[in-house]
Coordinates of C-alpha atoms and ligand atoms in Angstrom, one line a residue:
M1 CA 27.2 43.3 -20.8
D2 CA 24.0 42.1 -19.7
V3 CA 23.0 41.8 -16.3
S4 CA 19.2 41.9 -16.5
R5 CA 18.8 38.4 -15.2
N6 CA 21.6 38.0 -12.3
S7 CA 21.7 38.9 -8.9
V8 CA 24.9 40.8 -8.8
S9 CA 26.5 41.2 -5.5
M10 CA 28.6 44.0 -4.3
E11 CA 31.9 42.5 -5.0
Q12 CA 30.9 41.8 -8.0
W13 CA 29.6 45.1 -8.7
S14 CA 33.2 46.6 -7.8
S15 CA 35.1 44.3 -10.5
I16 CA 32.7 45.3 -13.1
I17 CA 32.6 48.8 -12.7
D18 CA 36.5 49.0 -12.1
E19 CA 36.9 46.6 -15.8
R20 CA 34.2 48.8 -17.3
M21 CA 36.0 51.9 -16.8
L22 CA 38.9 50.5 -18.7
D23 CA 36.8 49.9 -22.2
D24 CA 33.1 51.1 -23.2
E25 CA 31.6 48.1 -23.4
P26 CA 28.1 49.5 -22.3
V27 CA 25.9 47.5 -18.7
L28 CA 22.7 46.3 -19.6
N29 CA 20.1 46.0 -16.7
L30 CA 16.6 46.0 -18.7
Q31 CA 13.1 44.4 -18.6
R32 CA 11.4 43.1 -21.5
D33 CA 15.1 43.6 -23.3
G34 CA 14.4 47.3 -23.8
E35 CA 11.2 46.8 -25.3
G36 CA 8.0 48.5 -25.4
T37 CA 7.6 52.2 -24.4
Y38 CA 9.1 53.7 -21.1
D39 CA 7.3 56.6 -19.2
A40 CA 10.2 58.4 -19.2
V41 CA 14.2 57.7 -20.1
F42 CA 16.4 60.0 -17.8
I43 CA 19.6 60.9 -19.2
G44 CA 21.9 60.9 -16.7
G45 CA 22.0 58.8 -13.6
G46 CA 23.5 61.4 -11.1
A47 CA 21.6 62.4 -8.0
A48 CA 18.9 64.0 -10.3
G49 CA 18.5 60.9 -12.6
R50 CA 18.7 58.2 -9.9
F51 CA 16.2 59.9 -7.9
G52 CA 13.6 60.9 -10.5
A53 CA 14.0 57.3 -12.1
A54 CA 13.4 55.7 -8.5
Y55 CA 10.5 58.1 -7.5
L56 CA 8.9 57.1 -11.0
R57 CA 9.5 53.7 -10.5
A58 CA 8.0 53.8 -6.8
L59 CA 4.9 55.5 -8.1
G60 CA 4.0 52.7 -10.6
G61 CA 5.9 53.7 -13.5
R62 CA 8.4 52.6 -15.5
P63 CA 11.7 54.4 -16.3
L64 CA 14.9 53.8 -17.7
V65 CA 18.0 55.7 -17.0
I66 CA 21.1 55.7 -19.3
D67 CA 24.7 56.9 -18.3
R68 CA 28.1 57.3 -19.6
W69 CA 29.8 56.0 -16.8
P70 CA 29.5 52.6 -15.5
F71 CA 27.8 53.4 -12.3
L72 CA 24.8 55.3 -11.1
G73 CA 25.1 58.7 -8.7
G74 CA 27.3 60.6 -11.1
S75 CA 29.6 63.2 -9.6
C76 CA 28.7 63.1 -6.2
P77 CA 30.6 60.0 -5.3
H78 CA 33.3 60.3 -8.3
Q79 CA 34.7 63.3 -8.1
A80 CA 32.1 65.9 -6.2
C81 CA 30.3 65.6 -2.8
V82 CA 32.1 62.5 -1.2
P83 CA 35.9 63.7 -1.9
H84 CA 34.8 67.4 -0.6
H85 CA 33.9 65.4 2.5
L86 CA 36.8 63.3 2.7
F87 CA 39.2 66.0 2.4
S88 CA 37.5 68.5 4.8
E89 CA 36.5 65.9 7.3
S90 CA 40.8 65.8 7.2
A91 CA 41.3 69.4 7.2
A92 CA 39.1 69.6 10.4
L93 CA 41.2 66.5 11.8
L94 CA 44.6 68.2 10.8
D95 CA 43.1 71.8 11.8
R96 CA 43.2 70.7 15.3
E97 CA 46.6 68.9 15.1
R98 CA 48.0 72.1 14.0
L99 CA 46.4 74.8 16.4
L100 CA 46.3 72.6 19.7
D101 CA 50.9 71.6 18.5
G102 CA 52.3 71.4 21.6
K103 CA 49.4 71.3 23.7
L104 CA 48.3 67.8 25.2
W105 CA 49.2 64.7 22.9
F106 CA 49.8 66.9 19.8
G107 CA 52.8 67.3 18.7
L108 CA 52.5 67.4 14.0
G109 CA 54.5 71.0 14.0
E110 CA 54.6 72.1 11.1
R111 CA 54.9 68.7 9.3
K112 CA 54.0 68.7 5.7
V113 CA 50.9 66.1 5.6
S114 CA 50.4 64.3 2.0
I115 CA 47.7 65.6 0.2
L116 CA 48.3 63.4 -2.6
D117 CA 48.0 60.5 0.0
V118 CA 44.5 61.4 0.7
V119 CA 43.5 61.6 -2.9
E120 CA 44.6 58.1 -2.8
V121 CA 42.7 56.8 -0.5
F122 CA 39.6 58.2 -2.4
R123 CA 40.3 56.8 -5.6
H124 CA 41.0 53.4 -3.9
G125 CA 37.5 53.3 -2.3
R126 CA 35.5 55.9 -4.3
V127 CA 34.2 51.9 -6.1
A128 CA 32.6 50.7 -3.2
A129 CA 29.6 54.2 -3.2
H130 CA 29.6 53.3 -6.9
A131 CA 28.9 49.6 -6.2
F132 CA 26.7 50.3 -3.9
M133 CA 24.6 52.5 -6.0
N134 CA 24.6 49.8 -9.0
W135 CA 23.3 47.5 -6.4
Q136 CA 20.8 49.6 -4.6
T137 CA 18.9 51.0 -7.9
K138 CA 18.6 47.1 -9.4
A139 CA 18.0 45.2 -6.3
Q140 CA 16.2 47.4 -4.5
L141 CA 14.4 49.9 -6.0
E142 CA 14.0 47.5 -9.4
V143 CA 15.0 50.3 -11.5
E144 CA 16.3 49.6 -15.3
Y145 CA 19.7 51.2 -16.7
V146 CA 21.7 51.7 -19.3
L147 CA 25.2 52.1 -18.1
N148 CA 28.6 53.4 -19.9
A149 CA 26.8 54.6 -22.6
P150 CA 26.2 57.8 -23.6
A151 CA 23.0 58.7 -24.3
R152 CA 21.4 60.8 -27.9
V153 CA 17.8 62.0 -27.8
L154 CA 16.5 61.7 -31.7
P155 CA 15.2 65.3 -33.1
P156 CA 11.2 64.9 -32.2
G157 CA 9.2 63.4 -34.6
S158 CA 11.4 60.8 -35.5
T159 CA 9.6 58.6 -33.4
P160 CA 6.5 56.8 -34.6
G161 CA 3.6 57.8 -32.1
S162 CA 2.7 54.0 -31.0
D163 CA 2.2 53.5 -27.5
G164 CA 2.1 57.1 -26.3
A165 CA 5.7 57.2 -27.1
R166 CA 6.9 61.2 -28.5
H167 CA 10.8 60.3 -28.5
T168 CA 13.2 58.1 -29.1
V169 CA 16.9 57.5 -26.8
E170 CA 19.9 55.7 -28.3
A171 CA 22.2 54.8 -26.4
A172 CA 24.8 51.2 -26.8
G173 CA 23.6 50.7 -29.7
R174 CA 20.2 50.1 -29.5
A175 CA 16.8 52.9 -29.6
F176 CA 14.7 53.4 -26.7
S177 CA 11.2 54.7 -26.9
A178 CA 9.7 56.6 -24.5
K179 CA 6.9 58.8 -23.6
N180 CA 9.0 61.6 -22.0
V181 CA 13.0 62.3 -21.4
V182 CA 14.3 63.9 -18.6
L183 CA 17.8 65.3 -18.9
G184 CA 20.3 65.3 -16.2
I185 CA 23.4 65.2 -17.2
G186 CA 25.2 68.1 -14.8
A187 CA 27.9 70.8 -15.1
R188 CA 31.3 70.9 -16.3
Q189 CA 34.0 73.3 -14.2
N190 CA 34.5 76.6 -16.1
P191 CA 38.0 76.8 -18.0
L192 CA 40.6 79.4 -16.7
D193 CA 40.2 82.2 -19.4
A194 CA 44.0 83.3 -19.3
P195 CA 47.5 82.7 -20.7
G196 CA 48.9 79.5 -19.8
A197 CA 45.6 78.0 -18.6
D198 CA 46.6 74.9 -20.3
L199 CA 50.1 74.4 -18.5
P200 CA 50.7 71.2 -16.3
G201 CA 49.9 71.6 -12.5
I202 CA 46.5 73.3 -13.2
F203 CA 43.8 71.4 -11.5
D204 CA 40.2 71.7 -10.7
F205 CA 37.7 69.2 -8.7
A206 CA 37.5 66.8 -11.2
T207 CA 41.4 66.4 -12.2
L208 CA 42.2 66.2 -8.9
V209 CA 41.3 63.3 -8.4
E210 CA 41.8 61.8 -11.6
E211 CA 45.3 62.9 -12.5
L212 CA 47.1 64.5 -9.2
D213 CA 50.4 62.4 -9.4
Y214 CA 52.9 64.8 -7.5
E215 CA 52.9 66.6 -4.0
P216 CA 51.6 70.1 -4.0
R217 CA 53.5 72.4 -2.0
R218 CA 52.5 75.8 -2.7
A219 CA 49.0 76.2 -4.3
V220 CA 47.3 79.3 -5.6
I221 CA 43.4 79.1 -6.0
I222 CA 41.5 80.8 -9.1
G223 CA 38.2 81.8 -7.7
G224 CA 36.1 82.3 -4.7
S225 CA 33.4 79.2 -5.1
K226 CA 32.7 77.1 -2.2
V227 CA 34.8 74.6 -4.0
A228 CA 37.5 77.3 -3.8
V229 CA 37.3 78.1 0.1
E230 CA 36.6 74.4 1.0
Y231 CA 39.4 72.8 -1.2
G232 CA 41.7 75.9 -0.3
S233 CA 40.9 75.1 3.2
F234 CA 42.0 71.9 2.6
F235 CA 45.7 72.5 1.5
Q236 CA 46.5 74.8 3.8
A237 CA 45.7 72.6 6.7
A238 CA 47.7 69.7 5.0
G239 CA 50.8 72.5 5.0
C240 CA 50.7 73.5 1.4
A241 CA 50.9 77.3 1.4
T242 CA 47.6 78.1 -0.2
T243 CA 46.6 81.4 -1.8
I244 CA 42.7 82.3 -2.8
L245 CA 42.5 85.1 -5.8
T246 CA 39.0 86.0 -5.8
R247 CA 37.5 88.8 -7.5
S248 CA 34.6 89.3 -5.3
P249 CA 34.8 89.7 -1.5
L250 CA 35.3 85.7 -0.2
L251 CA 31.7 84.4 0.5
A252 CA 30.0 87.5 -0.1
T253 CA 29.5 86.3 -3.9
Q254 CA 26.0 86.6 -5.5
S255 CA 26.0 82.7 -5.7
L256 CA 25.7 82.7 -1.9
H257 CA 22.9 84.1 -0.2
H258 CA 21.9 84.7 3.3
V259 CA 25.5 84.9 4.4
D260 CA 25.7 86.7 7.8
A261 CA 28.6 89.6 7.9
D262 CA 29.3 88.2 11.6
L263 CA 29.1 85.0 10.3
R264 CA 31.1 85.9 7.4
R265 CA 34.1 87.7 9.0
Y266 CA 34.5 85.2 11.5
V267 CA 35.2 82.5 8.8
V268 CA 37.6 84.7 7.0
E269 CA 39.5 85.7 9.4
G270 CA 39.7 82.7 11.0
M271 CA 41.0 81.5 7.3
R272 CA 43.9 83.8 7.5
K273 CA 44.4 83.0 11.3
R274 CA 45.2 79.5 10.0
G275 CA 47.9 81.6 6.9
V276 CA 45.6 81.2 4.2
E277 CA 46.3 83.9 2.1
I278 CA 43.5 85.6 0.7
V279 CA 43.5 88.3 -2.2
E280 CA 39.6 89.8 -2.6
G281 CA 39.5 92.7 -6.0
S282 CA 42.2 90.3 -7.4
S283 CA 41.8 88.9 -11.2
L284 CA 44.0 86.4 -12.9
L285 CA 46.0 87.4 -15.8
E286 CA 49.0 85.1 -16.4
I287 CA 49.7 81.4 -15.5
K288 CA 53.7 80.4 -16.0
G289 CA 55.5 77.5 -16.1
G290 CA 57.6 74.9 -17.9
D291 CA 56.8 71.4 -17.4
R292 CA 54.8 72.6 -14.4
V293 CA 53.3 75.8 -13.2
E294 CA 55.6 78.4 -11.3
R295 CA 54.0 81.1 -10.9
V296 CA 50.7 83.0 -11.5
I297 CA 50.0 86.8 -12.1
A298 CA 47.0 88.7 -11.2
S299 CA 46.0 92.3 -10.8
G300 CA 45.1 93.1 -7.4
P301 CA 42.6 95.5 -6.1
D302 CA 43.7 98.9 -7.3
G303 CA 45.1 97.2 -10.9
E304 CA 48.5 96.7 -9.4
M305 CA 50.6 93.5 -10.5
L306 CA 50.9 90.6 -8.1
E307 CA 52.9 87.7 -8.3
F308 CA 52.9 84.4 -7.0
E309 CA 54.8 81.4 -6.9
C310 CA 52.9 78.1 -6.7
D311 CA 53.8 74.0 -7.8
F312 CA 50.3 73.6 -7.9
V313 CA 47.0 75.8 -9.2
F314 CA 43.7 75.3 -8.8
N315 CA 40.4 75.8 -10.7
G316 CA 37.6 76.7 -8.1
T317 CA 35.7 79.2 -10.5
G318 CA 32.5 77.4 -10.5
E319 CA 30.5 75.3 -13.0
S320 CA 28.5 76.0 -16.4
P321 CA 25.7 73.3 -17.3
N322 CA 25.9 70.5 -19.6
S323 CA 23.2 72.1 -21.8
E324 CA 25.3 72.3 -25.4
L325 CA 23.6 68.6 -26.5
P326 CA 20.2 69.0 -25.1
R327 CA 20.2 72.0 -27.4
Q328 CA 21.2 70.4 -30.3
W329 CA 19.1 67.4 -29.9
L330 CA 16.2 69.3 -28.9
G331 CA 16.1 72.7 -29.0
V332 CA 15.7 73.2 -25.4
D333 CA 15.4 77.1 -24.4
T334 CA 18.6 78.2 -22.5
G335 CA 19.1 81.0 -20.1
P336 CA 21.6 83.7 -20.2
R337 CA 24.3 80.8 -18.3
G338 CA 23.8 78.0 -20.3
E339 CA 20.9 76.7 -17.7
I340 CA 18.4 74.9 -19.4
L341 CA 14.9 76.8 -18.4
V342 CA 12.3 74.7 -16.6
D343 CA 8.9 75.8 -15.0
K344 CA 8.4 74.4 -11.5
R345 CA 7.4 71.6 -12.7
M346 CA 10.8 71.1 -14.4
R347 CA 9.3 71.1 -17.7
T348 CA 11.2 72.5 -20.7
S349 CA 10.1 74.6 -23.5
V350 CA 9.6 71.1 -25.3
E351 CA 6.8 69.3 -24.8
C352 CA 7.7 66.2 -22.9
V353 CA 10.9 67.2 -22.0
Y354 CA 12.4 67.7 -18.9
A355 CA 15.8 68.9 -17.0
V356 CA 16.5 68.0 -13.8
G357 CA 19.6 68.8 -11.4
D358 CA 22.6 71.1 -12.1
I359 CA 21.6 71.4 -15.7
I360 CA 19.3 73.4 -14.6
G361 CA 21.3 76.2 -13.0
P362 CA 22.1 77.0 -9.2
P363 CA 21.7 75.9 -6.8
M364 CA 23.8 73.2 -8.1
E365 CA 23.0 71.1 -4.2
M366 CA 22.2 67.8 -3.7
F367 CA 18.8 68.3 -2.5
K368 CA 17.7 70.3 -5.5
A369 CA 19.2 67.5 -8.1
R370 CA 17.2 65.1 -6.3
K371 CA 14.0 66.8 -5.6
C372 CA 14.2 67.9 -9.1
G373 CA 14.3 64.3 -10.2
M374 CA 11.3 63.7 -8.1
T375 CA 9.0 66.6 -9.0
A376 CA 9.8 65.6 -12.6
A377 CA 8.9 61.9 -11.7
R378 CA 5.7 63.3 -9.7
N379 CA 4.9 65.4 -13.0
I380 CA 5.4 62.8 -15.3
M381 CA 3.0 60.0 -13.8
G382 CA -0.1 62.8 -13.8
E383 CA 0.4 65.2 -10.7
A384 CA 0.6 68.6 -10.8
F385 CA 3.8 69.0 -8.7
E386 CA 6.0 72.6 -8.1
F387 CA 9.4 72.7 -6.5
D388 CA 10.1 76.0 -5.2
F389 CA 14.2 75.9 -4.2
S390 CA 14.4 79.9 -4.0
E391 CA 14.7 79.3 -0.4
Y392 CA 16.7 76.4 1.5
P393 CA 19.5 75.4 4.2
D394 CA 22.9 75.5 3.2
F395 CA 26.5 74.7 4.2
F396 CA 30.1 74.7 3.3
H397 CA 33.5 73.7 5.0
T398 CA 36.4 75.7 5.6
T399 CA 37.9 73.6 8.9
Y400 CA 34.8 73.9 10.3
D401 CA 31.3 73.4 9.3
V402 CA 29.5 76.8 8.4
T403 CA 25.7 76.1 8.1
W404 CA 22.9 79.2 8.1
V405 CA 19.4 79.1 7.1
G406 CA 16.8 81.9 6.8
L407 CA 17.9 85.7 6.6
S408 CA 21.2 87.4 7.9
E409 CA 21.0 89.8 10.1
E410 CA 21.5 92.7 8.1
E411 CA 18.8 91.6 5.8
A412 CA 16.4 90.9 8.5
R413 CA 16.9 94.3 10.1
A414 CA 16.4 95.9 6.4
Q415 CA 12.8 94.6 7.0
S416 CA 11.9 95.5 10.5
N417 CA 13.2 98.2 13.3
D418 CA 12.6 95.0 16.1
I419 CA 15.3 92.6 15.8
V420 CA 16.7 90.9 18.3
V421 CA 19.9 88.7 18.3
I422 CA 21.1 86.0 20.1
Q423 CA 24.6 85.2 19.6
M424 CA 28.1 83.4 20.8
P425 CA 29.9 85.2 22.0
P426 CA 27.5 88.4 22.2
K427 CA 28.1 91.1 20.6
G428 CA 31.0 93.4 21.4
M429 CA 33.0 91.0 23.0
A430 CA 36.4 89.6 20.7
D431 CA 36.7 86.1 19.7
G432 CA 38.4 84.5 22.5
E433 CA 37.5 86.8 25.0
I434 CA 35.2 84.3 26.7
P435 CA 35.5 80.2 25.4
L436 CA 32.3 79.9 23.8
P437 CA 30.6 78.8 22.2
C438 CA 32.2 76.1 24.0
S439 CA 29.9 73.6 21.8
E440 CA 30.2 69.8 20.2
G441 CA 33.8 69.2 18.3
T442 CA 35.2 72.7 20.0
M443 CA 35.7 71.7 24.0
L444 CA 39.3 71.4 23.3
Y445 CA 39.4 74.9 21.6
A446 CA 37.4 76.4 24.1
F447 CA 39.9 75.5 26.7
L448 CA 43.1 75.7 24.7
R449 CA 42.2 78.2 22.1
P450 CA 39.4 79.8 22.4
E451 CA 39.1 82.1 20.0
F452 CA 38.4 79.2 17.6
S453 CA 35.3 77.7 19.5
G454 CA 33.4 78.7 16.9
F455 CA 30.3 81.3 16.1
Q456 CA 26.5 80.9 16.5
K457 CA 23.8 83.8 16.1
C458 CA 20.2 83.4 15.8
V459 CA 18.2 86.1 14.5
V460 CA 14.3 86.9 15.7
D461 CA 11.9 89.0 14.7
G462 CA 10.8 90.8 18.2
R463 CA 6.7 92.0 17.2
S464 CA 5.9 88.2 16.2
R465 CA 8.6 86.3 18.3
R466 CA 9.1 84.5 15.2
I467 CA 12.9 83.1 14.1
L468 CA 14.0 84.2 10.8
G469 CA 18.0 82.7 10.9
F470 CA 20.2 80.3 12.4
H471 CA 23.7 81.1 11.3
H472 CA 26.5 78.4 12.7
V473 CA 30.2 77.8 12.7
G474 CA 31.8 74.6 14.1
Y475 CA 31.0 71.0 14.0
G476 CA 28.1 68.6 13.8
A477 CA 25.3 71.4 13.4
K478 CA 24.5 70.5 10.0
D479 CA 21.7 67.7 10.8
A480 CA 19.7 70.2 13.1
F481 CA 19.7 72.9 10.4
Q482 CA 17.9 70.7 7.9
Y483 CA 15.2 70.4 10.1
L484 CA 15.2 74.0 11.8
D485 CA 14.7 74.9 7.8
Y486 CA 11.6 73.0 7.8
L487 CA 10.1 74.7 11.1
L488 CA 11.2 78.1 9.9
R489 CA 9.6 77.9 6.4
R490 CA 6.1 76.1 7.8
P491 CA 3.5 79.2 7.4
E492 CA 2.9 78.9 11.3
G493 CA 6.9 79.7 11.5
L494 CA 8.7 78.5 14.7
T495 CA 9.0 81.1 17.4
I496 CA 11.6 81.5 20.5
D497 CA 9.1 80.4 22.7
E498 CA 8.5 77.0 21.1
M499 CA 12.4 76.4 20.7
G500 CA 12.5 77.2 24.6
Q501 CA 10.3 74.2 24.8
M502 CA 12.6 71.9 22.9
N503 CA 14.3 69.2 24.6
E504 CA 18.1 69.7 24.1
L505 CA 20.6 67.3 24.3
F506 CA 23.5 69.3 25.9
L507 CA 26.2 69.8 25.1
N508 CA 24.3 69.5 21.9
P509 CA 26.2 71.1 18.7
E510 CA 24.5 74.5 18.3
H511 CA 23.0 76.2 22.0
F512 CA 19.8 77.7 20.2
I513 CA 17.1 75.8 22.6
Q514 CA 18.7 77.1 25.7
L515 CA 19.5 80.5 24.7
C516 CA 16.1 81.2 23.4
R517 CA 15.3 79.7 26.6
L518 CA 17.0 81.9 28.8
R519 CA 15.3 85.1 26.7
A520 CA 11.5 83.5 26.1
G521 CA 10.2 84.4 29.2
R522 CA 10.7 88.4 28.2
R523 CA 7.8 89.9 26.9
E524 CA 9.4 92.7 25.4
L525 CA 12.7 90.7 24.0
V526 CA 16.3 91.7 23.9
D527 CA 19.5 90.9 22.7
L528 CA 21.7 87.7 24.2
Ligands
FAD601 P1 25.7 65.0 -12.2 O1 25.7 64.0 -10.8 O2 27.0 65.3 -12.2 O3 25.6 63.9 -13.1 C1 25.0 63.7 -14.7 C2 25.5 62.4 -14.8 O4 25.1 62.6 -16.5 C3 26.9 61.8 -14.6 O5 26.4 60.6 -14.5 C4 27.1 62.2 -16.5 O6 28.3 60.8 -16.3 C5 25.8 62.0 -16.8 N1 26.2 62.1 -18.6 C6 26.8 63.6 -19.0 N2 26.6 63.0 -20.5 C7 25.8 62.2 -20.5 C8 25.5 61.1 -21.6 N3 25.6 61.9 -22.6 N4 24.9 60.4 -21.8 C9 24.6 59.8 -20.4 N5 25.0 60.3 -19.6 C10 25.5 61.5 -19.6 N6 26.4 69.1 -3.4 C11 25.4 69.3 -1.9 O7 24.5 69.1 -1.8 N7 26.5 68.9 -1.0 C12 27.9 69.0 -1.0 O8 28.9 68.9 -0.1 C13 28.3 69.3 -2.4 N8 30.1 69.2 -2.5 C14 30.3 69.6 -3.8 C15 31.7 69.3 -3.9 C16 32.2 69.8 -5.7 C17 33.6 69.8 -5.6 C18 31.3 70.0 -6.9 C19 31.7 70.5 -7.6 C20 29.9 69.6 -6.3 C21 29.5 69.4 -4.9 N9 27.9 69.8 -4.8 C22 27.5 69.2 -3.0 C23 27.0 69.7 -5.7 C24 26.2 68.4 -6.2 O9 27.8 67.2 -6.4 C25 25.6 68.6 -7.6 O10 24.8 69.5 -7.2 C26 24.8 67.1 -8.1 O11 26.0 66.1 -7.9 C27 24.5 67.3 -9.3 O12 23.9 66.1 -9.6 P2 22.9 65.9 -10.8 O13 22.6 64.3 -11.2 O14 22.8 67.2 -11.5 O15 24.4 65.8 -12.0
COM602 C1 24.5 60.2 -3.7 C2 24.6 60.0 -5.3 S1 26.8 60.0 -3.5 S2 22.7 59.8 -5.3 O1 22.3 61.3 -5.0 O2 22.5 58.8 -4.6 O3 22.1 59.1 -6.7

């Protein structure tokens, strides 16, 4: 279907997407019927491709986005961040119900809450985000696109060099010529490698929202990724007894940098207190079952054989880049984990071919995907623009928001012998000894179950007075961390004295401003 000349409302987009999910009819939104040469064809209209195309258009270029799904936005609204946040928000609410059970108005007791119902809420609602992506990209961002059509790049050299065109991309039975190709086709879940890995009842983040059709009661999660922790916390909070089997210590994997040891302890102990069974140093050996999974066999930390009954297995082992097709099409160089190799300008080893987002490997996060897209666009439009994503603020959910930026205390102490720590609860106090941090979203815990009221730490260099890291377990602090990251990474950094000058909106999600002020008057800084 061709919507190029129509103004399409949100409601119409919802119906179009629902229909196109059931067939393979392409959706065309083209200027000049797709004739002429595009400055760039973005293959994959996820966060990386959509933001790249929008930026290139904003700079005055002509982008085309092609996606195999009938909507833009990619995996984020369809299977990844959006359901993750729906599940994590549900987990936080359920956690409160469970931890405060029998107090005030709380009365959920041991009752199991339906995971399937929450999944259904997502399935029924997700088209709204899809429709918005299509509507915004056409009506407001004025980007051309072809949807519901997988793309293929013809081998380099098969394109006549007219009008600066270097590449031809095929999709929906048409050929589009492009000066540049931007590869943004994402990543996919790593498969489980063990006998029984194809039994019914084994899910990952994508199949959970597409295929779950029964109520899980006993879950085993394989892997220790962010997704494993987030989804495991949700399943447990819903009343589905959950075991996490992980090779590395939870939250201490290489893929997560700067995780502070005290923060990690608070989080992992907190998950255990809530009933999540965590087996570190374990490896999957086999999954057994018949019509559905029944048991997971694993080796334990001392090589012992472990067995876990279950009716649901969740694969949380992480993702790998979808680089096979681009390698076939173009011969782009890839790294050891299948990631397409790029420089800081997102250029691959092939001329006029860029790669962006999850396909270039970790960190597989939205900020990186979108900013990679923007970086490719700026370079294609003639600017020598570099993007370094080696440092960034990070977060995941348990039943809390866990947020951090900068150095952990251990990393800071390895660099300097003058490190000062401002921490809540203060060092040496057991969880719950005082009802602090007692900040946004934890007030009921502070009064009724103080050990669950969160954790905060600020790491300061005593000599320069510069703040080196912030670490937070609680609610509502993600927002602040986006800006703290920016302030910390300015060449001049951010000092404890500048923090003390800021104006807090008390009670604030993290208490760093007021706590820094309590110490900023001292010439010789000391812990708080
Ligand atoms: P994608 O969004 O996957 O887009 C790739 C696109 O390519 C898809 O639309 C696909 O249809 C298309 N495609 C594939 N093959 C072809 C082809 N041959 N032709 C045309 N199109 C093709 N990050 C965060 O920052 N915050 C979060 O809270 C968060 N939560 C997450 C939760 C989960 C469960 C997971 C798995 C990830 C989460 N992430 C989160 C990571 C985030 O979702 C990704 O980093 C981001 O979506 C990557 O965007 P992308 O554009 O690189 O890939
Ligand atoms: C967000 C998708 S759900 S995108 O990054 O705006 O394209």
